[in-house]
PDB file of C-alpha atoms in Angstrom:
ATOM      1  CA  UNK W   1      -3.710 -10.988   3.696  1.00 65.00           C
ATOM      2  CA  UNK W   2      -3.502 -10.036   0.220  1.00 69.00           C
ATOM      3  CA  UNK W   3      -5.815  -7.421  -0.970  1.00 72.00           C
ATOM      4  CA  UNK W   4      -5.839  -7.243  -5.092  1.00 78.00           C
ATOM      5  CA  UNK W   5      -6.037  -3.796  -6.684  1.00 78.00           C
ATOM      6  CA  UNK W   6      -9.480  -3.492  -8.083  1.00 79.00           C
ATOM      7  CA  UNK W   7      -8.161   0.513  -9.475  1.00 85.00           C
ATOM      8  CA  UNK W   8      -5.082  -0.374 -10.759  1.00 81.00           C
ATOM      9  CA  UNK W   9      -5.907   0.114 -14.423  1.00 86.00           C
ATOM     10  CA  UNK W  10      -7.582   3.731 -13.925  1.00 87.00           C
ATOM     11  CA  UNK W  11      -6.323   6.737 -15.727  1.00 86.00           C
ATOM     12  CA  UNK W  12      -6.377   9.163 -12.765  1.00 88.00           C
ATOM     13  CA  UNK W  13      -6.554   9.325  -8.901  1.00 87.00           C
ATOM     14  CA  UNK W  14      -5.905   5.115  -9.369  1.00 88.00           C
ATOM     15  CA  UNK W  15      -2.960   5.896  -6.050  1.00 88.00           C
ATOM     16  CA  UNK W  16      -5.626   7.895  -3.983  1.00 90.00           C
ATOM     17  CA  UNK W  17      -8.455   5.483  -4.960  1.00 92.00           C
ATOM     18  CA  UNK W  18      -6.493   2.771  -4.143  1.00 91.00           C
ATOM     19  CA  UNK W  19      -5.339   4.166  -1.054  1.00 93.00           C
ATOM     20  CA  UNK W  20      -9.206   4.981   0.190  1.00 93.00           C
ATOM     21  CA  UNK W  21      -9.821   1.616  -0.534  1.00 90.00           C
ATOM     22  CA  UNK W  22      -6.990  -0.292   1.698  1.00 91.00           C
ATOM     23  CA  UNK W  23      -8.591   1.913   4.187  1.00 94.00           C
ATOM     24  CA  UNK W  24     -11.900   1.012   4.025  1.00 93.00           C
ATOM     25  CA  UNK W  25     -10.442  -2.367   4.319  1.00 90.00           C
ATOM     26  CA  UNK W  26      -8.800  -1.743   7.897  1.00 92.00           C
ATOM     27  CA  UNK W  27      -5.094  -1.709   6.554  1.00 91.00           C
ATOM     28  CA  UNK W  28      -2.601  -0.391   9.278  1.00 92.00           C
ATOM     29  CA  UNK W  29       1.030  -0.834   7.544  1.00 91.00           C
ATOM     30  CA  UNK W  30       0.962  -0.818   3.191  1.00 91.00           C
ATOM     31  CA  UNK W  31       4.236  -2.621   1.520  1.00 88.00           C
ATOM     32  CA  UNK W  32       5.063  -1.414  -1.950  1.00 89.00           C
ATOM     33  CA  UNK W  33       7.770  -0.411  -4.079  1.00 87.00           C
ATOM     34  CA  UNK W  34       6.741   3.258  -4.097  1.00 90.00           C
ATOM     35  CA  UNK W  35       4.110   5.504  -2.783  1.00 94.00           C
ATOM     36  CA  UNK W  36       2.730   8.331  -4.714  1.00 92.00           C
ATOM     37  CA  UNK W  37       3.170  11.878  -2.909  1.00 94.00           C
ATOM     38  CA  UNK W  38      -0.869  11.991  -2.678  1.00 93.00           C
ATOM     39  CA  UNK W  39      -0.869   8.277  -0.937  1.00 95.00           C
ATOM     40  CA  UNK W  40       1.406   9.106   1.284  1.00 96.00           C
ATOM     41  CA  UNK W  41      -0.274  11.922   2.466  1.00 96.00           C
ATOM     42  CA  UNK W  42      -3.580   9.897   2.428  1.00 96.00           C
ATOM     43  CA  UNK W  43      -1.898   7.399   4.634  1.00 97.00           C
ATOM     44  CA  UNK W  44      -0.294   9.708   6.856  1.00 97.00           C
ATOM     45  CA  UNK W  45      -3.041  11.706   7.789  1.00 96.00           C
ATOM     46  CA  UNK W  46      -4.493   8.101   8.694  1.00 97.00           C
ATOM     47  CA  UNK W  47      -1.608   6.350  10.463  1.00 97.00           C
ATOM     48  CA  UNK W  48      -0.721   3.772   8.259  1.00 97.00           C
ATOM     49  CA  UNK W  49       3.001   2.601   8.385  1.00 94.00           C
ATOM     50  CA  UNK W  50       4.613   2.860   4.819  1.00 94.00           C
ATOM     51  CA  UNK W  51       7.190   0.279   4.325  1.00 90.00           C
ATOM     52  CA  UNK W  52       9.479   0.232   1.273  1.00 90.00           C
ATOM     53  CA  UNK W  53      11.893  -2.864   0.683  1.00 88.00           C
ATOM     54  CA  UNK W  54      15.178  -1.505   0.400  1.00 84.00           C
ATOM     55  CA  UNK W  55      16.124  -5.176  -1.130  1.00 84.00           C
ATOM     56  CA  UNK W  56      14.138  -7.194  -3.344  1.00 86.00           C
ATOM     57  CA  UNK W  57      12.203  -9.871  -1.459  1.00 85.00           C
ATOM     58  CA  UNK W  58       9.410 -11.701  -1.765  1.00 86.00           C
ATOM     59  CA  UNK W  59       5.701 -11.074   0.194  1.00 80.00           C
ATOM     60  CA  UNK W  60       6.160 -14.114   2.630  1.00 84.00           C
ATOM     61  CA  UNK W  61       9.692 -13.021   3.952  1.00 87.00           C
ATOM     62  CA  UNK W  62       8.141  -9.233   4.163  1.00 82.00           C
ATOM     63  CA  UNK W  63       5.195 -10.574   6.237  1.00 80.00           C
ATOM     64  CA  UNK W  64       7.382 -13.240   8.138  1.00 84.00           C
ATOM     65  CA  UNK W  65       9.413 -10.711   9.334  1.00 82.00           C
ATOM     66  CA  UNK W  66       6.559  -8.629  11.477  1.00 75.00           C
ATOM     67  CA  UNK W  67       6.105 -12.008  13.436  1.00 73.00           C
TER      68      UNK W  67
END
């Protein structure tokens, strides 16, 4: 499902805040266009599969294609 970003217009630590919060939420896999060096060590140290689109798509054919 989609989760909005509640941080996103924080000045500082909005990536890591973010990032605690996805968790909190259960996430196992986050889809973006980047990941900050401190969320990706945030989700690595929790397991969570970082997936970049290498082409622009949209969210449904992202999601469709983990069925």
């Amino acid at each position: 499902s989609f989760i909005e970003n509640a941080v996103r217009y924080q000045q500082e630590q909005a990536g890591c805040d973010a990032a605690k919060f996805l968790l909190s939420k259960g996430i196992k896999i986050a889809i973006a266009g980047r990941f900050g060096s401190k969320v990706i060590d945030v989700f690595r140290t929790n397991n969570v599969q970082m997936i970049i689109p290498q082409t622009e798509q949209t969210i449904s054919k992202i999601i469709n294609s983990f069925k």
